[in-house]
XYZ file of C-alpha atoms in Angstrom:
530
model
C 31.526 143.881 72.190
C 29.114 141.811 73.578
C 29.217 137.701 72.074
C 26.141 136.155 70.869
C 26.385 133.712 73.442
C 24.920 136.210 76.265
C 28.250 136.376 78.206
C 28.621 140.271 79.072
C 31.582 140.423 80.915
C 33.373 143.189 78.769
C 30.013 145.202 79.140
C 30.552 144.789 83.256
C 34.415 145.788 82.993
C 33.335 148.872 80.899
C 31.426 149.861 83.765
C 33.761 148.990 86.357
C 36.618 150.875 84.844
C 36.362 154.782 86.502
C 35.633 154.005 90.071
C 33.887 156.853 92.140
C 33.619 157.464 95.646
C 34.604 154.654 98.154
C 35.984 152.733 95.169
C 38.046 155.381 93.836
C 39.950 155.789 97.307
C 40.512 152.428 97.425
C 41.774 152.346 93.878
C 44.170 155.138 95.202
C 45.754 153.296 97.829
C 46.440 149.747 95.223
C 49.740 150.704 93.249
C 49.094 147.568 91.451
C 51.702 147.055 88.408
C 54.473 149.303 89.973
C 54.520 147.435 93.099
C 56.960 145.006 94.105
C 59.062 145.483 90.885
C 62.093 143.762 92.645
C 60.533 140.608 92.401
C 59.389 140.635 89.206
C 61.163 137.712 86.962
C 60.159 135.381 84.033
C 60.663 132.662 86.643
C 61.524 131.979 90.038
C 65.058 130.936 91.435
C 64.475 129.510 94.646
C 66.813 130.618 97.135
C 65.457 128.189 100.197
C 66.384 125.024 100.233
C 63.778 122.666 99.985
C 62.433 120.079 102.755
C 63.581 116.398 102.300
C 61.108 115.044 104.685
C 62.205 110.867 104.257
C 66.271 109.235 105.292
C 67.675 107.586 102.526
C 66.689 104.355 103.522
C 62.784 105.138 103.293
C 63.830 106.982 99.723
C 65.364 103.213 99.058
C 62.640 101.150 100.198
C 60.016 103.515 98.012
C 61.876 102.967 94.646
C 62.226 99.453 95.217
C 58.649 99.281 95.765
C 58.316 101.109 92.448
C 60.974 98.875 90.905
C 58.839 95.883 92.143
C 55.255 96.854 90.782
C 57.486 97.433 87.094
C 58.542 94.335 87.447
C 56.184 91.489 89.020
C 52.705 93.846 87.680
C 54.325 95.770 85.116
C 52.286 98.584 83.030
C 49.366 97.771 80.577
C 48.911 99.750 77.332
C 46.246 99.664 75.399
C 45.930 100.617 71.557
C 48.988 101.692 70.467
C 51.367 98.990 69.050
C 54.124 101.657 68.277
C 54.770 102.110 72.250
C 54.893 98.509 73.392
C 57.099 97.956 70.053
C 59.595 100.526 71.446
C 59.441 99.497 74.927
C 60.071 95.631 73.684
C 63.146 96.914 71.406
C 64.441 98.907 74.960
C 64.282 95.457 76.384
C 60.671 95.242 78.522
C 58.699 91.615 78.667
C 55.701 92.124 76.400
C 52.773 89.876 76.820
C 49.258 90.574 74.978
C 46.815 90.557 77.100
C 43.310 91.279 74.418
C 43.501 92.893 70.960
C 45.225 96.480 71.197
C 46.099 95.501 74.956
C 49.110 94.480 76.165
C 51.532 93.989 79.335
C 54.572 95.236 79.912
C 57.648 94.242 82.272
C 60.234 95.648 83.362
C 63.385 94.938 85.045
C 64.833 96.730 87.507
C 67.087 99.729 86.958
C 65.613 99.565 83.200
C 63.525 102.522 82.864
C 66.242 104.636 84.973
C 68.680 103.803 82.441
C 66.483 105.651 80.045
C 65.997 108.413 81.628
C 69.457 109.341 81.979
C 69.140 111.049 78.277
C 66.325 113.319 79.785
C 67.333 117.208 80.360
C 67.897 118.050 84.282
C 66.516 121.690 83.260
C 65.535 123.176 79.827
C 63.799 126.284 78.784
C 60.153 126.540 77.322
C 60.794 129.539 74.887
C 58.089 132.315 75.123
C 57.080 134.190 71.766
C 58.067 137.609 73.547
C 62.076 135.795 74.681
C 61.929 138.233 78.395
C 59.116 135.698 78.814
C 60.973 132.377 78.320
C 61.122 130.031 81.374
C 63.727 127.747 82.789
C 61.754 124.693 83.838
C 64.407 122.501 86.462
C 66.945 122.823 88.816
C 66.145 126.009 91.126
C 63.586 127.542 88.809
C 60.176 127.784 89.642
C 57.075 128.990 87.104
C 53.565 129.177 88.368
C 50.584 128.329 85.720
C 46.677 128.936 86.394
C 44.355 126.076 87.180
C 43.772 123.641 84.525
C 41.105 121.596 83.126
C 37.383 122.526 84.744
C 34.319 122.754 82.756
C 32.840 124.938 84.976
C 33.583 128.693 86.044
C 31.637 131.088 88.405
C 31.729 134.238 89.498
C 30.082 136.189 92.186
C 27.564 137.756 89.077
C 26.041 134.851 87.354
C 27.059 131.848 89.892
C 28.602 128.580 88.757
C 27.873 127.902 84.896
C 29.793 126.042 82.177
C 32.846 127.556 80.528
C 32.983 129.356 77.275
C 35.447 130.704 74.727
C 34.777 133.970 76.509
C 35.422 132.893 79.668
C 38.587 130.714 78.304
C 40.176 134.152 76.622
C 39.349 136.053 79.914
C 41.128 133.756 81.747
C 44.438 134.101 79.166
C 43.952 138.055 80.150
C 44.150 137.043 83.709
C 46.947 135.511 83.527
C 49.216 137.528 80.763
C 48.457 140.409 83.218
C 49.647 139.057 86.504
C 52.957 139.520 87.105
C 53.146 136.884 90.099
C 51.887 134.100 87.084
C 55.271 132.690 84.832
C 53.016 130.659 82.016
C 50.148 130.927 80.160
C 49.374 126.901 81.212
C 46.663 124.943 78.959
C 42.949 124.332 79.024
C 42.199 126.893 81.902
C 38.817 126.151 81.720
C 37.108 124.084 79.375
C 34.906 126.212 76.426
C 32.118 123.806 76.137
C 30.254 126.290 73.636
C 32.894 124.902 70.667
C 32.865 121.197 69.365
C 35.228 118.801 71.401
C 36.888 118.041 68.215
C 37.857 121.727 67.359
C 37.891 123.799 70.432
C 41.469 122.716 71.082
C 42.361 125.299 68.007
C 40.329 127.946 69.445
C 42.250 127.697 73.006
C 45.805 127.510 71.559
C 45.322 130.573 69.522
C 44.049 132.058 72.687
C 46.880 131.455 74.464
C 49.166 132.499 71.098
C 47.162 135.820 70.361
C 46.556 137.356 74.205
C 49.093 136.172 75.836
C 53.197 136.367 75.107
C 54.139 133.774 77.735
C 54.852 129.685 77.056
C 51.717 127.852 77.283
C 50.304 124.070 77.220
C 49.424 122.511 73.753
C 46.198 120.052 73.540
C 46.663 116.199 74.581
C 43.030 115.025 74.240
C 43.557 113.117 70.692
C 47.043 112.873 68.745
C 45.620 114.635 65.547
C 44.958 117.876 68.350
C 48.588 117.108 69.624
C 49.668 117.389 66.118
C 47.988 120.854 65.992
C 49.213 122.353 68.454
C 52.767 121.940 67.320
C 51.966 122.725 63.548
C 50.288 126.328 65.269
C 53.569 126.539 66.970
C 55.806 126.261 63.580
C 53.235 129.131 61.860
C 54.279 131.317 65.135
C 57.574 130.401 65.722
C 59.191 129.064 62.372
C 59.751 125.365 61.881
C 63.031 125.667 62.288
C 63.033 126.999 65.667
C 60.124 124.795 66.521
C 62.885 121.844 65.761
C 65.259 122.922 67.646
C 63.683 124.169 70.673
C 60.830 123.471 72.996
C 58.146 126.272 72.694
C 55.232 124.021 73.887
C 54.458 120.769 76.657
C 51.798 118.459 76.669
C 50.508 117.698 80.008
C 49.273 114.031 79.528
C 47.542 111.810 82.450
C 47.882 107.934 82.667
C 44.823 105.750 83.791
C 45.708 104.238 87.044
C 46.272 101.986 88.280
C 48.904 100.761 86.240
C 47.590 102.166 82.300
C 48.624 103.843 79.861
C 46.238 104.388 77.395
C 46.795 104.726 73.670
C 45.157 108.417 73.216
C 47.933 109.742 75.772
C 50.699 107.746 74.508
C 50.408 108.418 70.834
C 50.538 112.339 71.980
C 53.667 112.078 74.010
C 55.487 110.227 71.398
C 53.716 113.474 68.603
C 55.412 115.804 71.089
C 58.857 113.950 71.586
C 59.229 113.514 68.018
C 59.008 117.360 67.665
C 61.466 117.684 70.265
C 58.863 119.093 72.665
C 57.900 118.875 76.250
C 55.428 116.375 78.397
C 54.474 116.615 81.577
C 53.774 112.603 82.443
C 50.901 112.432 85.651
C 49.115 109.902 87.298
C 46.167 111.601 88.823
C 46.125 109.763 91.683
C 42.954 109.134 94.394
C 44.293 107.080 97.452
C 42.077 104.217 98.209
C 40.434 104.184 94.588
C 43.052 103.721 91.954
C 46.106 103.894 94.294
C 46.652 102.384 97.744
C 45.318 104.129 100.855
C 48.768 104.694 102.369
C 50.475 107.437 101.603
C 54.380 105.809 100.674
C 52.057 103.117 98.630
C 50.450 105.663 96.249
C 53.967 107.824 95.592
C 55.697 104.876 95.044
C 52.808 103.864 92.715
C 52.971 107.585 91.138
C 56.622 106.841 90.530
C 56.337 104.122 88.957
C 53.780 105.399 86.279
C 55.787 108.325 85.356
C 58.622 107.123 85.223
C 57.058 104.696 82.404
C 55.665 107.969 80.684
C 58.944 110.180 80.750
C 61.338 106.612 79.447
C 58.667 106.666 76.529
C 59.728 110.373 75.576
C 63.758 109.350 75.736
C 62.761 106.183 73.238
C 60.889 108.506 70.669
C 63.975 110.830 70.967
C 66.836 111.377 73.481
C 66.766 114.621 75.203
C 63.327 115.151 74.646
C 62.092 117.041 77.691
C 60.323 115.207 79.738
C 58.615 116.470 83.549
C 58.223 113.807 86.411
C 55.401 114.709 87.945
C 52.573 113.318 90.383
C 48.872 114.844 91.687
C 48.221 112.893 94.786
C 45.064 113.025 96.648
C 42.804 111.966 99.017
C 39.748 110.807 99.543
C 36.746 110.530 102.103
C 36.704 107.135 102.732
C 32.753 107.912 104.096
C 31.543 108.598 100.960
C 34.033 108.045 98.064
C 34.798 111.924 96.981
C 37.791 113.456 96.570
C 39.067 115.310 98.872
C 41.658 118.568 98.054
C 44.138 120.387 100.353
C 44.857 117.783 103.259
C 47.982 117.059 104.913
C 48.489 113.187 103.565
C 49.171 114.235 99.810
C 51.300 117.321 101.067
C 53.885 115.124 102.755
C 53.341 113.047 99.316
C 54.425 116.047 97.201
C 57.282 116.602 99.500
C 58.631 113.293 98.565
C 58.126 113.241 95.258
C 60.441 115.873 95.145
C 63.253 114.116 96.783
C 62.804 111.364 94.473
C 62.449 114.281 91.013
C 66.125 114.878 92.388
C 67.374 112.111 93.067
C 66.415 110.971 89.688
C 67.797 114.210 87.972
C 64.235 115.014 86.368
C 61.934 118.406 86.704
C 59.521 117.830 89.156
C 55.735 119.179 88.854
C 53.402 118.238 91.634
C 50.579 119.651 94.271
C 49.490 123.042 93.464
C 46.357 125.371 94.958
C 43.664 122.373 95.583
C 41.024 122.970 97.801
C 37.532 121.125 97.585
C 35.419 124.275 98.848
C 32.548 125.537 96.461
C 33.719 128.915 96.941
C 36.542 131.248 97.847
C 36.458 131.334 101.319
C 38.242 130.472 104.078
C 38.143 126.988 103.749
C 39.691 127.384 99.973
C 42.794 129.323 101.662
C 43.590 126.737 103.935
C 43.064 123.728 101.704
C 44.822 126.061 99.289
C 47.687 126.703 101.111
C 48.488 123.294 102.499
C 49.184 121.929 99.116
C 50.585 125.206 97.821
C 53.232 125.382 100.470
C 54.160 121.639 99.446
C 55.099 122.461 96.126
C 56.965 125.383 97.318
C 58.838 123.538 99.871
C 59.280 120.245 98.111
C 61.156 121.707 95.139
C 58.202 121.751 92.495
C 59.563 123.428 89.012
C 56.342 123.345 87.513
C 53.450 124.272 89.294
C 50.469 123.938 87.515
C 46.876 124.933 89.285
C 48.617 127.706 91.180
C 45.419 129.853 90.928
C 41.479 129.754 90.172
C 41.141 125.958 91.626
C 37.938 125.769 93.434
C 35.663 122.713 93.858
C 37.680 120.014 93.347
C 39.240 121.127 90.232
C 35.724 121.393 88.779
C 35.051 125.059 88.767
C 37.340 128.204 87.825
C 36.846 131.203 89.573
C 37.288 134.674 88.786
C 37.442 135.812 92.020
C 39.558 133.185 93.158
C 41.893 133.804 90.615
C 42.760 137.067 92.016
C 43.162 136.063 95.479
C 45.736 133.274 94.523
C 47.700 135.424 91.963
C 48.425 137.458 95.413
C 49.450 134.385 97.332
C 51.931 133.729 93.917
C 53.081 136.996 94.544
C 53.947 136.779 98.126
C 55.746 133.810 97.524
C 58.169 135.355 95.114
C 59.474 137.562 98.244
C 59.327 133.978 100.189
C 61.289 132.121 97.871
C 63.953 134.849 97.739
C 64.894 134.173 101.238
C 67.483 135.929 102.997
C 70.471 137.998 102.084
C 72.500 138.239 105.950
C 75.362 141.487 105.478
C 76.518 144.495 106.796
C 73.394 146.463 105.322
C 70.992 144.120 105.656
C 71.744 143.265 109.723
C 70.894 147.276 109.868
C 72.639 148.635 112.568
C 73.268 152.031 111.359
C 69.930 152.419 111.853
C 69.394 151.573 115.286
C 72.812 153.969 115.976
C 71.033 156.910 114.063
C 69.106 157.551 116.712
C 69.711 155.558 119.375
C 67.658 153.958 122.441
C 63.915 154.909 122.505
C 64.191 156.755 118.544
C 61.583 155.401 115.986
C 63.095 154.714 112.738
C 60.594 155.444 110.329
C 62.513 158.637 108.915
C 66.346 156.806 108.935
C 68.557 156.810 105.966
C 67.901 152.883 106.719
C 64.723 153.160 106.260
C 64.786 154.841 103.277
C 67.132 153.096 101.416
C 65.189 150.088 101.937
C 61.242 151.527 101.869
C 60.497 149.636 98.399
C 62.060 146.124 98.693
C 61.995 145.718 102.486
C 58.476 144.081 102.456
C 56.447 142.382 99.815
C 53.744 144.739 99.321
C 50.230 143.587 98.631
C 48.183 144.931 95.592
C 44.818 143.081 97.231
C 44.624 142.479 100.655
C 43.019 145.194 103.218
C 45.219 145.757 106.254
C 44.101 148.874 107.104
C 42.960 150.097 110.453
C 39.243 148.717 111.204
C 37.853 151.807 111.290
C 39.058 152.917 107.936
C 38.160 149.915 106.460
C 34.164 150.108 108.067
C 34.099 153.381 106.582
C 35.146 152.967 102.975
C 32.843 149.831 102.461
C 33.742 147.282 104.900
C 34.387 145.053 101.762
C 35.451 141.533 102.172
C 38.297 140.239 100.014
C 35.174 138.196 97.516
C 33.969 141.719 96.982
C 37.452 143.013 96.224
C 38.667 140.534 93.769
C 35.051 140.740 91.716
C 36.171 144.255 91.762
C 39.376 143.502 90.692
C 39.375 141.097 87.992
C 37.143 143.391 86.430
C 39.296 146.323 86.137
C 42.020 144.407 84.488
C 39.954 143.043 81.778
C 38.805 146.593 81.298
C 42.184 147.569 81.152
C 43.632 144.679 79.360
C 45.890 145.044 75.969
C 47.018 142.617 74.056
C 50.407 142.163 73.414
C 51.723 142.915 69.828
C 51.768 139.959 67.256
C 53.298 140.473 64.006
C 50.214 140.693 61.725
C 50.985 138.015 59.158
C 51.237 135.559 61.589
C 48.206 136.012 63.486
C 46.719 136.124 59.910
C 48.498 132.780 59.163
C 47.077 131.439 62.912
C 43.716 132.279 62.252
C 43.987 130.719 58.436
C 45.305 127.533 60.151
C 42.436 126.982 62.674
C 39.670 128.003 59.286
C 41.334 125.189 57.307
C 41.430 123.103 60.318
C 37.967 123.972 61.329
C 36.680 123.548 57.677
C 38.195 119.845 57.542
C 35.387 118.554 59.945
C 32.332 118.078 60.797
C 31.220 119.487 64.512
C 31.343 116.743 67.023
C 30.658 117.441 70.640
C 31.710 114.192 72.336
């Protein structure tokens, strides 16, 4: 069905589904779902170590820096007198600064004392359980891009998001197998009201997908939401007793917290949920230029945000995290996928552990306008930093194009690959008897191929991660089914799976509960669209 809004993308993925000719061989040679079903899991368990990049004196002289702008420039909060009230009681040096703005203090070694009630490692519970992820330690979960109010395509160009494109994106995701989370506002659907299209996107993410998923953080009453949808789906009980949703909340560097995110961490600690805490962080502009300046900076700042969960209520979970980038000091734009915030991300992962927090950080960033080469190597430079630096959470792990400001389709595809080859990365590697092959080798001896060994064959599925996407065919074979480049592909792609897309089963009287929630909800106000 085709929406009143114009968007026809089911009507292309109809079309798309029965490929003929050059498509259908191609088609052939893609196993797609039954590939690579060794390293399928709910999450990753990284089985590399990870890279500490800095000596323990550097790691010393960056927390005391961190410890130092706490306690000579402390953190300003503005318009919530329930925070700085709890933060006073912990034992931080208030001083009012304007009405609903204050400044707060704090000695060192105060905030880590907090913290020390914070979980090492929980578990997010999915609404299908095989779904659930472990979010800490040596897991690892991969989440789509987050937050642009733009998509494209290689059909209708760059445009502004829509509910369509939101729920497509959901579809995406659920049916990747190399993605661990649903994550939050994948794009943003500007065709709803600001003030109720946070309902709309959570029941997305409830209804067409069975994986954990982000709740809204935009206004405390949507906060509030979230969770209540999350007691219809998962009973208040369990909703009390577990975490089944995060919030992933931003403070307004440098140095701010603002009353809009604070109020929804403390709505999410108080239901015993999860936060993600991030300073979004542009060196130069709101953080200084130098790379050790602006993570001890991002430190500092989250730390602030993940003490506030442990004051609402102890063992709240609670994600360090940090989004470091840079920026072209010629002309004042952000700039995505260089080496600077890489070596930042590796860091902040030596100080997650050191700290005995979850880390989320870096991600698929690149600043190009569309996915080309320049978006795989921006891409891939902050990627790998996540990967190596010990990320648990890695939000933006595909669609990210333009500087966060547009979500692509096409890109989408591409990175769920890279997600997917990283899985057989991050499994590392098993040295035994078997694996050092050698009864191979003396199966036939010097100058004998091996292609047809009991070696060989034992090993022919899970030897090599297997690509559902790329073309490594000979040239020639690949000039003379199409000589398609991997844009073409993934347009190709993308649209097959929403063509082939099923939802996964609800029970009916809660979906029929959900969708009497958001009506009552919806009914309750009056459109506003700022």
């Amino acid at each position: 069905m085709v929406r009143e809004n114009g968007s026809v993308i089911v009507e292309r993925t109809q079309s798309s589904a029965k490929p003929r000719g050059r498509a259908a061989r191609r088609a052939s040679r893609q196993g797609g779902a039954e590939q690579n079903k060794h390293l399928k899991v709910p999450y990753i368990t990284r089985n590399i170590p990870t890279y500490d990049l800095l000596d323990e004196e550097s790691l010393i002289k960056i927390e005391q820096a961190a410890d130092t702008i706490l306690a000579e420039l402390g953190i300003e909060f503005r318009d919530d007198p329930e925070t700085v009230d709890l933060f006073k009681k912990a034992g931080g040096d208030v001083t009012p600064i304007s009405d609903g703005v204050w400044n707060i203090k704090f000695e060192p070694g105060m905030i880590r004392e907090i913290l020390k009630t914070a979980p090492e490692r929980f578990t997010q519970h999915a609404r299908n359980p095989i779904n659930s992820v472990d979010i800490g330690g040596d897991a690892m979960v991969f989440a789509p891009a987050y937050g642009s109010p733009f998509v494209m395509d290689m059909d209708r160009g760059r445009r502004y998001g829509t509910l369509d494109d939101f729920e497509n994106f959901v579809k995406l995701a659920q049916s990747s197998p190399w993605l661990h989370h649903s994550g939050g506002t994948i794009c943003e659907p500007t065709d709803i009201p600001v003030n109720k299209r946070h309902l709309d996107m959570v029941l997305a993410h409830m209804r067409y997908s069975d994986r954990a998923f982000l709740g809204s953080v935009t206004a405390p009453e949507r906060a509030v939401d979230s969770i209540e949808m999350c007691r219809v789906l998962f009973g208040s009980e369990f909703v009390d007793q577990n975490c089944v949703i995060m919030g992933n909340f931003n403070s307004t560097s440098p140095l701010v917290w603002d009353g809009i995110s604070t109020q929804g961490i403390r709505a999410y600690a108080e239901a015993g949920q999860g936060s993600i805490l991030l300073p979004f962080l542009l060196g130069g502009a709101v953080t200084p230029v130098t790379m050790p300046g602006a993570v001890a900076q991002g430190l500092a700042e989250s730390m602030i945000g993940c003490a506030l969960t442990q004051l609402v209520r102890p063992g709240a979970p609670a994600i360090l995290a940090s989004f470091l980038s840079s920026l072209s000091l010629r002309s004042g734009s952000p700039t995505f996928g260089t080496p600077e915030p890489a070596l930042g991300s590796l860091v902040m992962g030596q100080l997650a552990r050191r700290l005995k927090l979850p880390l989320r950080c870096a991600g698929n960033f690149p600043t190009s306008k569309l996915p080309d080469a320049q978006a795989t190597t921006q891409g891939m430079m902050s990627m790998m930093s996540a990967v190596q630096g010990g990320a648990n959470y890695i939000l933006h792990s595909a669609g990210f194009l333009d500087g966060l400001l547009s979500m692509s389709y096409e890109k989408f595809i591409m990175d769920t690959d890279i997600c997917g080859a990283l899985h057989a990365y991050l499994k590392g590697l098993e040295v035994n008897d078997d694996t050092l092959g050698l009864d191979s080798l003396r199966e036939g001896g010097p100058g004998q191929h091996m292609f047809g060994s009991a070696h060989t064959l034992r090993h022919y599925e899970t030897a090599y991660w297997d690509t559902d996407f790329n073309d490594d065919q000979p040239y020639e074979s690949w000039f003379e089914q199409g000589g398609d480049d991997a844009t073409t592909r993934a347009n190709r792609k993308w649209k097959q799976i929403l063509a082939n897309y099923q939802a996964p089963h609800m029970d009916v009287d809660k979906e029929e509960a959900l969708l009497d929630f958001v009506a009552r909800r919806k009914a309750e106000m009056k459109d506003a669209w700022y």
